[in-house]
PDB file of N, CA and C in Angstrom:
ATOM      1  N   UNK W   1      85.693 103.518 113.902  1.00 46.00           N
ATOM      2  CA  UNK W   1      86.576 102.387 113.683  1.00 46.00           C
ATOM      3  C   UNK W   1      87.629 102.778 112.650  1.00 46.00           C
ATOM      4  N   UNK W   2      88.873 102.539 112.957  1.00 59.00           N
ATOM      5  CA  UNK W   2      89.954 102.899 112.052  1.00 59.00           C
ATOM      6  C   UNK W   2      90.132 101.821 110.998  1.00 59.00           C
ATOM      7  N   UNK W   3      90.542 102.273 109.800  1.00 60.00           N
ATOM      8  CA  UNK W   3      90.806 101.345 108.722  1.00 60.00           C
ATOM      9  C   UNK W   3      92.195 100.761 108.838  1.00 60.00           C
ATOM     10  N   UNK W   4      92.512  99.899 107.918  1.00 65.00           N
ATOM     11  CA  UNK W   4      93.828  99.274 107.886  1.00 65.00           C
ATOM     12  C   UNK W   4      94.835 100.302 107.380  1.00 65.00           C
ATOM     13  N   UNK W   5      95.967 100.370 108.047  1.00 67.00           N
ATOM     14  CA  UNK W   5      97.005 101.311 107.655  1.00 67.00           C
ATOM     15  C   UNK W   5      97.752 100.753 106.449  1.00 67.00           C
ATOM     16  N   UNK W   6      97.773 101.532 105.378  1.00 75.00           N
ATOM     17  CA  UNK W   6      98.469 101.107 104.169  1.00 75.00           C
ATOM     18  C   UNK W   6      99.949 101.434 104.262  1.00 75.00           C
ATOM     19  N   UNK W   7     100.763 100.576 103.685  1.00 81.00           N
ATOM     20  CA  UNK W   7     102.198 100.813 103.612  1.00 81.00           C
ATOM     21  C   UNK W   7     102.560 100.914 102.137  1.00 81.00           C
ATOM     22  N   UNK W   8     103.267 101.952 101.797  1.00 86.00           N
ATOM     23  CA  UNK W   8     103.649 102.186 100.414  1.00 86.00           C
ATOM     24  C   UNK W   8     105.159 102.056 100.294  1.00 86.00           C
ATOM     25  N   UNK W   9     105.606 101.410  99.228  1.00 85.00           N
ATOM     26  CA  UNK W   9     107.047 101.255  99.069  1.00 85.00           C
ATOM     27  C   UNK W   9     107.688 102.560  98.607  1.00 85.00           C
ATOM     28  N   UNK W  10     109.000 102.598  98.714  1.00 84.00           N
ATOM     29  CA  UNK W  10     109.752 103.817  98.423  1.00 84.00           C
ATOM     30  C   UNK W  10     109.552 104.285  96.991  1.00 84.00           C
ATOM     31  N   UNK W  11     109.479 103.368  96.046  1.00 87.00           N
ATOM     32  CA  UNK W  11     109.330 103.768  94.645  1.00 87.00           C
ATOM     33  C   UNK W  11     107.975 104.430  94.403  1.00 87.00           C
ATOM     34  N   UNK W  12     106.922 103.942  95.067  1.00 91.00           N
ATOM     35  CA  UNK W  12     105.604 104.560  94.933  1.00 91.00           C
ATOM     36  C   UNK W  12     105.623 105.978  95.498  1.00 91.00           C
ATOM     37  N   UNK W  13     106.215 106.128  96.679  1.00 91.00           N
ATOM     38  CA  UNK W  13     106.279 107.442  97.318  1.00 91.00           C
ATOM     39  C   UNK W  13     107.066 108.426  96.458  1.00 91.00           C
ATOM     40  N   UNK W  14     108.209 107.972  95.951  1.00 90.00           N
ATOM     41  CA  UNK W  14     109.050 108.845  95.141  1.00 90.00           C
ATOM     42  C   UNK W  14     108.331 109.258  93.862  1.00 90.00           C
ATOM     43  N   UNK W  15     107.673 108.318  93.218  1.00 93.00           N
ATOM     44  CA  UNK W  15     106.936 108.636  91.980  1.00 93.00           C
ATOM     45  C   UNK W  15     105.785 109.587  92.277  1.00 93.00           C
ATOM     46  N   UNK W  16     105.093 109.388  93.388  1.00 94.00           N
ATOM     47  CA  UNK W  16     103.994 110.278  93.771  1.00 94.00           C
ATOM     48  C   UNK W  16     104.511 111.692  93.994  1.00 94.00           C
ATOM     49  N   UNK W  17     105.649 111.821  94.652  1.00 94.00           N
ATOM     50  CA  UNK W  17     106.241 113.144  94.892  1.00 94.00           C
ATOM     51  C   UNK W  17     106.634 113.788  93.571  1.00 94.00           C
ATOM     52  N   UNK W  18     107.258 113.017  92.688  1.00 94.00           N
ATOM     53  CA  UNK W  18     107.653 113.562  91.385  1.00 94.00           C
ATOM     54  C   UNK W  18     106.437 114.056  90.614  1.00 94.00           C
ATOM     55  N   UNK W  19     105.377 113.268  90.604  1.00 95.00           N
ATOM     56  CA  UNK W  19     104.152 113.677  89.916  1.00 95.00           C
ATOM     57  C   UNK W  19     103.550 114.931  90.540  1.00 95.00           C
ATOM     58  N   UNK W  20     103.670 115.056  91.857  1.00 95.00           N
ATOM     59  CA  UNK W  20     103.085 116.218  92.535  1.00 95.00           C
ATOM     60  C   UNK W  20     103.769 117.515  92.120  1.00 95.00           C
ATOM     61  N   UNK W  21     105.037 117.429  91.716  1.00 94.00           N
ATOM     62  CA  UNK W  21     105.738 118.624  91.244  1.00 94.00           C
ATOM     63  C   UNK W  21     105.394 118.936  89.788  1.00 94.00           C
ATOM     64  N   UNK W  22     104.923 117.929  89.061  1.00 95.00           N
ATOM     65  CA  UNK W  22     104.555 118.122  87.659  1.00 95.00           C
ATOM     66  C   UNK W  22     103.127 118.636  87.507  1.00 95.00           C
ATOM     67  N   UNK W  23     102.298 118.373  88.477  1.00 92.00           N
ATOM     68  CA  UNK W  23     100.886 118.742  88.386  1.00 92.00           C
ATOM     69  C   UNK W  23     100.576 119.934  89.272  1.00 92.00           C
ATOM     70  N   UNK W  24      99.498 120.635  88.912  1.00 90.00           N
ATOM     71  CA  UNK W  24      99.119 121.809  89.702  1.00 90.00           C
ATOM     72  C   UNK W  24      98.121 121.462  90.807  1.00 90.00           C
ATOM     73  N   UNK W  25      97.331 120.403  90.618  1.00 94.00           N
ATOM     74  CA  UNK W  25      96.300 120.059  91.595  1.00 94.00           C
ATOM     75  C   UNK W  25      96.710 118.798  92.373  1.00 94.00           C
ATOM     76  N   UNK W  26      97.273 119.014  93.549  1.00 93.00           N
ATOM     77  CA  UNK W  26      97.768 117.897  94.359  1.00 93.00           C
ATOM     78  C   UNK W  26      96.620 117.055  94.912  1.00 93.00           C
ATOM     79  N   UNK W  27      95.521 117.697  95.270  1.00 95.00           N
ATOM     80  CA  UNK W  27      94.374 116.946  95.798  1.00 95.00           C
ATOM     81  C   UNK W  27      93.848 115.954  94.769  1.00 95.00           C
ATOM     82  N   UNK W  28      93.775 116.391  93.522  1.00 96.00           N
ATOM     83  CA  UNK W  28      93.296 115.511  92.456  1.00 96.00           C
ATOM     84  C   UNK W  28      94.273 114.351  92.238  1.00 96.00           C
ATOM     85  N   UNK W  29      95.555 114.648  92.249  1.00 95.00           N
ATOM     86  CA  UNK W  29      96.569 113.602  92.099  1.00 95.00           C
ATOM     87  C   UNK W  29      96.464 112.588  93.236  1.00 95.00           C
ATOM     88  N   UNK W  30      96.324 113.075  94.453  1.00 95.00           N
ATOM     89  CA  UNK W  30      96.200 112.181  95.607  1.00 95.00           C
ATOM     90  C   UNK W  30      94.993 111.260  95.445  1.00 95.00           C
ATOM     91  N   UNK W  31      93.890 111.821  94.990  1.00 96.00           N
ATOM     92  CA  UNK W  31      92.689 111.025  94.764  1.00 96.00           C
ATOM     93  C   UNK W  31      92.960 109.938  93.715  1.00 96.00           C
ATOM     94  N   UNK W  32      93.652 110.306  92.632  1.00 96.00           N
ATOM     95  CA  UNK W  32      93.980 109.340  91.580  1.00 96.00           C
ATOM     96  C   UNK W  32      94.873 108.211  92.111  1.00 96.00           C
ATOM     97  N   UNK W  33      95.771 108.558  93.031  1.00 95.00           N
ATOM     98  CA  UNK W  33      96.689 107.566  93.589  1.00 95.00           C
ATOM     99  C   UNK W  33      96.072 106.761  94.728  1.00 95.00           C
ATOM    100  N   UNK W  34      94.904 107.197  95.198  1.00 94.00           N
ATOM    101  CA  UNK W  34      94.230 106.493  96.280  1.00 94.00           C
ATOM    102  C   UNK W  34      94.814 106.785  97.648  1.00 94.00           C
ATOM    103  N   UNK W  35      95.379 107.984  97.809  1.00 95.00           N
ATOM    104  CA  UNK W  35      95.943 108.388  99.097  1.00 95.00           C
ATOM    105  C   UNK W  35      95.356 109.731  99.498  1.00 95.00           C
ATOM    106  N   UNK W  36      95.538 110.106 100.749  1.00 94.00           N
ATOM    107  CA  UNK W  36      95.076 111.407 101.218  1.00 94.00           C
ATOM    108  C   UNK W  36      96.068 112.476 100.780  1.00 94.00           C
ATOM    109  N   UNK W  37      95.549 113.652 100.473  1.00 95.00           N
ATOM    110  CA  UNK W  37      96.407 114.762 100.065  1.00 95.00           C
ATOM    111  C   UNK W  37      97.400 115.109 101.169  1.00 95.00           C
ATOM    112  N   UNK W  38      96.970 115.012 102.427  1.00 96.00           N
ATOM    113  CA  UNK W  38      97.866 115.341 103.543  1.00 96.00           C
ATOM    114  C   UNK W  38      99.078 114.409 103.570  1.00 96.00           C
ATOM    115  N   UNK W  39      98.883 113.150 103.186  1.00 94.00           N
ATOM    116  CA  UNK W  39      99.992 112.200 103.140  1.00 94.00           C
ATOM    117  C   UNK W  39     100.971 112.584 102.031  1.00 94.00           C
ATOM    118  N   UNK W  40     100.433 112.986 100.895  1.00 95.00           N
ATOM    119  CA  UNK W  40     101.282 113.409  99.788  1.00 95.00           C
ATOM    120  C   UNK W  40     102.073 114.659 100.157  1.00 95.00           C
ATOM    121  N   UNK W  41     101.436 115.589 100.847  1.00 96.00           N
ATOM    122  CA  UNK W  41     102.156 116.786 101.312  1.00 96.00           C
ATOM    123  C   UNK W  41     103.273 116.404 102.290  1.00 96.00           C
ATOM    124  N   UNK W  42     103.009 115.425 103.154  1.00 94.00           N
ATOM    125  CA  UNK W  42     104.041 114.971 104.101  1.00 94.00           C
ATOM    126  C   UNK W  42     105.220 114.375 103.347  1.00 94.00           C
ATOM    127  N   UNK W  43     104.936 113.536 102.351  1.00 93.00           N
ATOM    128  CA  UNK W  43     106.004 112.942 101.559  1.00 93.00           C
ATOM    129  C   UNK W  43     106.815 114.017 100.845  1.00 93.00           C
ATOM    130  N   UNK W  44     106.134 115.045 100.335  1.00 94.00           N
ATOM    131  CA  UNK W  44     106.837 116.151  99.667  1.00 94.00           C
ATOM    132  C   UNK W  44     107.758 116.871 100.649  1.00 94.00           C
ATOM    133  N   UNK W  45     107.255 117.115 101.849  1.00 92.00           N
ATOM    134  CA  UNK W  45     108.056 117.801 102.868  1.00 92.00           C
ATOM    135  C   UNK W  45     109.281 116.962 103.220  1.00 92.00           C
ATOM    136  N   UNK W  46     109.070 115.664 103.427  1.00 88.00           N
ATOM    137  CA  UNK W  46     110.185 114.768 103.734  1.00 88.00           C
ATOM    138  C   UNK W  46     111.213 114.774 102.602  1.00 88.00           C
ATOM    139  N   UNK W  47     110.728 114.758 101.369  1.00 89.00           N
ATOM    140  CA  UNK W  47     111.619 114.744 100.216  1.00 89.00           C
ATOM    141  C   UNK W  47     112.422 116.039 100.127  1.00 89.00           C
ATOM    142  N   UNK W  48     111.766 117.162 100.408  1.00 91.00           N
ATOM    143  CA  UNK W  48     112.469 118.449 100.378  1.00 91.00           C
ATOM    144  C   UNK W  48     113.551 118.498 101.450  1.00 91.00           C
ATOM    145  N   UNK W  49     113.274 117.900 102.600  1.00 85.00           N
ATOM    146  CA  UNK W  49     114.218 117.956 103.715  1.00 85.00           C
ATOM    147  C   UNK W  49     115.343 116.927 103.593  1.00 85.00           C
ATOM    148  N   UNK W  50     115.019 115.711 103.148  1.00 80.00           N
ATOM    149  CA  UNK W  50     115.994 114.623 103.169  1.00 80.00           C
ATOM    150  C   UNK W  50     116.398 114.114 101.784  1.00 80.00           C
ATOM    151  N   UNK W  51     115.761 114.596 100.740  1.00 80.00           N
ATOM    152  CA  UNK W  51     116.112 114.178  99.385  1.00 80.00           C
ATOM    153  C   UNK W  51     115.927 112.693  99.173  1.00 80.00           C
ATOM    154  N   UNK W  52     116.921 112.066  98.559  1.00 72.00           N
ATOM    155  CA  UNK W  52     116.807 110.648  98.209  1.00 72.00           C
ATOM    156  C   UNK W  52     116.784 109.729  99.426  1.00 72.00           C
ATOM    157  N   UNK W  53     117.128 110.231 100.599  1.00 74.00           N
ATOM    158  CA  UNK W  53     117.073 109.426 101.826  1.00 74.00           C
ATOM    159  C   UNK W  53     115.693 109.449 102.478  1.00 74.00           C
ATOM    160  N   UNK W  54     114.740 110.077 101.837  1.00 79.00           N
ATOM    161  CA  UNK W  54     113.421 110.261 102.438  1.00 79.00           C
ATOM    162  C   UNK W  54     112.658 108.967 102.676  1.00 79.00           C
ATOM    163  N   UNK W  55     112.835 108.007 101.807  1.00 79.00           N
ATOM    164  CA  UNK W  55     111.993 106.814 101.861  1.00 79.00           C
ATOM    165  C   UNK W  55     112.810 105.525 101.873  1.00 79.00           C
ATOM    166  N   UNK W  56     113.622 105.310 102.899  1.00 72.00           N
ATOM    167  CA  UNK W  56     114.383 104.063 102.958  1.00 72.00           C
ATOM    168  C   UNK W  56     113.502 102.903 103.408  1.00 72.00           C
ATOM    169  N   UNK W  57     113.986 101.725 103.236  1.00 61.00           N
ATOM    170  CA  UNK W  57     113.384 100.462 103.640  1.00 61.00           C
ATOM    171  C   UNK W  57     112.028 100.461 104.293  1.00 61.00           C
ATOM    172  N   UNK W  58     111.985 100.530 105.589  1.00 56.00           N
ATOM    173  CA  UNK W  58     110.748 100.354 106.327  1.00 56.00           C
ATOM    174  C   UNK W  58     109.972 101.657 106.493  1.00 56.00           C
ATOM    175  N   UNK W  59     110.338 102.688 105.771  1.00 51.00           N
ATOM    176  CA  UNK W  59     109.598 103.934 105.835  1.00 51.00           C
ATOM    177  C   UNK W  59     110.112 104.915 106.869  1.00 51.00           C
ATOM    178  N   UNK W  60     111.137 104.528 107.623  1.00 57.00           N
ATOM    179  CA  UNK W  60     111.712 105.440 108.599  1.00 57.00           C
ATOM    180  C   UNK W  60     112.697 106.359 107.901  1.00 57.00           C
ATOM    181  N   UNK W  61     112.674 107.611 108.283  1.00 61.00           N
ATOM    182  CA  UNK W  61     113.589 108.560 107.679  1.00 61.00           C
ATOM    183  C   UNK W  61     115.020 108.236 108.075  1.00 61.00           C
ATOM    184  N   UNK W  62     115.900 108.327 107.127  1.00 66.00           N
ATOM    185  CA  UNK W  62     117.320 108.115 107.412  1.00 66.00           C
ATOM    186  C   UNK W  62     117.910 109.457 107.801  1.00 66.00           C
ATOM    187  N   UNK W  63     118.469 109.515 108.986  1.00 71.00           N
ATOM    188  CA  UNK W  63     119.017 110.765 109.492  1.00 71.00           C
ATOM    189  C   UNK W  63     120.485 110.899 109.113  1.00 71.00           C
ATOM    190  N   UNK W  64     120.878 112.141 108.894  1.00 78.00           N
ATOM    191  CA  UNK W  64     122.289 112.421 108.662  1.00 78.00           C
ATOM    192  C   UNK W  64     123.020 112.257 109.990  1.00 78.00           C
ATOM    193  N   UNK W  65     124.338 112.119 109.973  1.00 85.00           N
ATOM    194  CA  UNK W  65     125.072 112.010 111.246  1.00 85.00           C
ATOM    195  C   UNK W  65     124.807 113.194 112.172  1.00 85.00           C
ATOM    196  N   UNK W  66     124.677 114.379 111.607  1.00 88.00           N
ATOM    197  CA  UNK W  66     124.402 115.557 112.431  1.00 88.00           C
ATOM    198  C   UNK W  66     123.028 115.453 113.094  1.00 88.00           C
ATOM    199  N   UNK W  67     122.039 114.989 112.335  1.00 82.00           N
ATOM    200  CA  UNK W  67     120.691 114.844 112.879  1.00 82.00           C
ATOM    201  C   UNK W  67     120.654 113.755 113.947  1.00 82.00           C
ATOM    202  N   UNK W  68     121.400 112.673 113.733  1.00 83.00           N
ATOM    203  CA  UNK W  68     121.475 111.615 114.744  1.00 83.00           C
ATOM    204  C   UNK W  68     122.081 112.157 116.033  1.00 83.00           C
ATOM    205  N   UNK W  69     123.105 112.995 115.903  1.00 90.00           N
ATOM    206  CA  UNK W  69     123.753 113.599 117.067  1.00 90.00           C
ATOM    207  C   UNK W  69     122.773 114.492 117.818  1.00 90.00           C
ATOM    208  N   UNK W  70     121.969 115.256 117.084  1.00 88.00           N
ATOM    209  CA  UNK W  70     120.973 116.126 117.711  1.00 88.00           C
ATOM    210  C   UNK W  70     119.965 115.295 118.493  1.00 88.00           C
ATOM    211  N   UNK W  71     119.480 114.216 117.893  1.00 82.00           N
ATOM    212  CA  UNK W  71     118.521 113.336 118.568  1.00 82.00           C
ATOM    213  C   UNK W  71     119.137 112.767 119.842  1.00 82.00           C
ATOM    214  N   UNK W  72     120.393 112.336 119.751  1.00 89.00           N
ATOM    215  CA  UNK W  72     121.082 111.778 120.918  1.00 89.00           C
ATOM    216  C   UNK W  72     121.225 112.825 122.024  1.00 89.00           C
ATOM    217  N   UNK W  73     121.625 114.036 121.657  1.00 92.00           N
ATOM    218  CA  UNK W  73     121.801 115.098 122.652  1.00 92.00           C
ATOM    219  C   UNK W  73     120.475 115.513 123.280  1.00 92.00           C
ATOM    220  N   UNK W  74     119.407 115.554 122.481  1.00 90.00           N
ATOM    221  CA  UNK W  74     118.085 115.885 123.024  1.00 90.00           C
ATOM    222  C   UNK W  74     117.638 114.827 124.027  1.00 90.00           C
ATOM    223  N   UNK W  75     117.924 113.558 123.728  1.00 90.00           N
ATOM    224  CA  UNK W  75     117.572 112.475 124.652  1.00 90.00           C
ATOM    225  C   UNK W  75     118.349 112.612 125.959  1.00 90.00           C
ATOM    226  N   UNK W  76     119.642 112.907 125.849  1.00 93.00           N
ATOM    227  CA  UNK W  76     120.469 113.076 127.047  1.00 93.00           C
ATOM    228  C   UNK W  76     120.003 114.274 127.875  1.00 93.00           C
ATOM    229  N   UNK W  77     119.625 115.348 127.207  1.00 93.00           N
ATOM    230  CA  UNK W  77     119.125 116.532 127.908  1.00 93.00           C
ATOM    231  C   UNK W  77     117.840 116.197 128.658  1.00 93.00           C
ATOM    232  N   UNK W  78     116.946 115.484 128.006  1.00 92.00           N
ATOM    233  CA  UNK W  78     115.688 115.096 128.645  1.00 92.00           C
ATOM    234  C   UNK W  78     115.955 114.231 129.878  1.00 92.00           C
ATOM    235  N   UNK W  79     116.889 113.282 129.759  1.00 91.00           N
ATOM    236  CA  UNK W  79     117.251 112.434 130.902  1.00 91.00           C
ATOM    237  C   UNK W  79     117.823 113.267 132.046  1.00 91.00           C
ATOM    238  N   UNK W  80     118.696 114.216 131.720  1.00 93.00           N
ATOM    239  CA  UNK W  80     119.310 115.065 132.751  1.00 93.00           C
ATOM    240  C   UNK W  80     118.259 115.937 133.437  1.00 93.00           C
ATOM    241  N   UNK W  81     117.304 116.465 132.664  1.00 92.00           N
ATOM    242  CA  UNK W  81     116.239 117.283 133.249  1.00 92.00           C
ATOM    243  C   UNK W  81     115.363 116.450 134.172  1.00 92.00           C
ATOM    244  N   UNK W  82     115.072 115.222 133.772  1.00 91.00           N
ATOM    245  CA  UNK W  82     114.271 114.326 134.605  1.00 91.00           C
ATOM    246  C   UNK W  82     115.004 114.021 135.909  1.00 91.00           C
ATOM    247  N   UNK W  83     116.289 113.737 135.821  1.00 92.00           N
ATOM    248  CA  UNK W  83     117.091 113.460 137.012  1.00 92.00           C
ATOM    249  C   UNK W  83     117.124 114.684 137.931  1.00 92.00           C
ATOM    250  N   UNK W  84     117.290 115.865 137.348  1.00 92.00           N
ATOM    251  CA  UNK W  84     117.305 117.103 138.127  1.00 92.00           C
ATOM    252  C   UNK W  84     115.982 117.300 138.863  1.00 92.00           C
ATOM    253  N   UNK W  85     114.872 117.073 138.151  1.00 88.00           N
ATOM    254  CA  UNK W  85     113.550 117.239 138.769  1.00 88.00           C
ATOM    255  C   UNK W  85     113.353 116.262 139.926  1.00 88.00           C
ATOM    256  N   UNK W  86     113.843 115.041 139.769  1.00 90.00           N
ATOM    257  CA  UNK W  86     113.731 114.049 140.845  1.00 90.00           C
ATOM    258  C   UNK W  86     114.542 114.493 142.054  1.00 90.00           C
ATOM    259  N   UNK W  87     115.748 114.989 141.818  1.00 91.00           N
ATOM    260  CA  UNK W  87     116.604 115.443 142.920  1.00 91.00           C
ATOM    261  C   UNK W  87     116.034 116.681 143.610  1.00 91.00           C
ATOM    262  N   UNK W  88     115.354 117.538 142.867  1.00 91.00           N
ATOM    263  CA  UNK W  88     114.725 118.727 143.461  1.00 91.00           C
ATOM    264  C   UNK W  88     113.649 118.322 144.460  1.00 91.00           C
ATOM    265  N   UNK W  89     112.917 117.275 144.116  1.00 88.00           N
ATOM    266  CA  UNK W  89     111.814 116.831 144.969  1.00 88.00           C
ATOM    267  C   UNK W  89     112.312 116.099 146.206  1.00 88.00           C
ATOM    268  N   UNK W  90     113.540 115.623 146.183  1.00 78.00           N
ATOM    269  CA  UNK W  90     114.088 114.846 147.303  1.00 78.00           C
ATOM    270  C   UNK W  90     114.450 115.733 148.473  1.00 78.00           C
TER     271      UNK W  90
END
């Protein structure tokens, strides 16, 4: 049985990431904060990749315009490949 999924606000995530860079034992810090170490590592990775945009509002990563364009192009490519596969079978 799965537990209730916790939601953490941006300030908590940011402070946890900052503390993780100050301390040597991330597992111990995660335990103190009441979160899994893997979650803290994910937040660190997101912070390294997106900086201050890592933890906006509802927890969704804010993409740069270039990243949004990549997502859009990947979606269009997937649609075109699906259409091609359908036409091949016809």
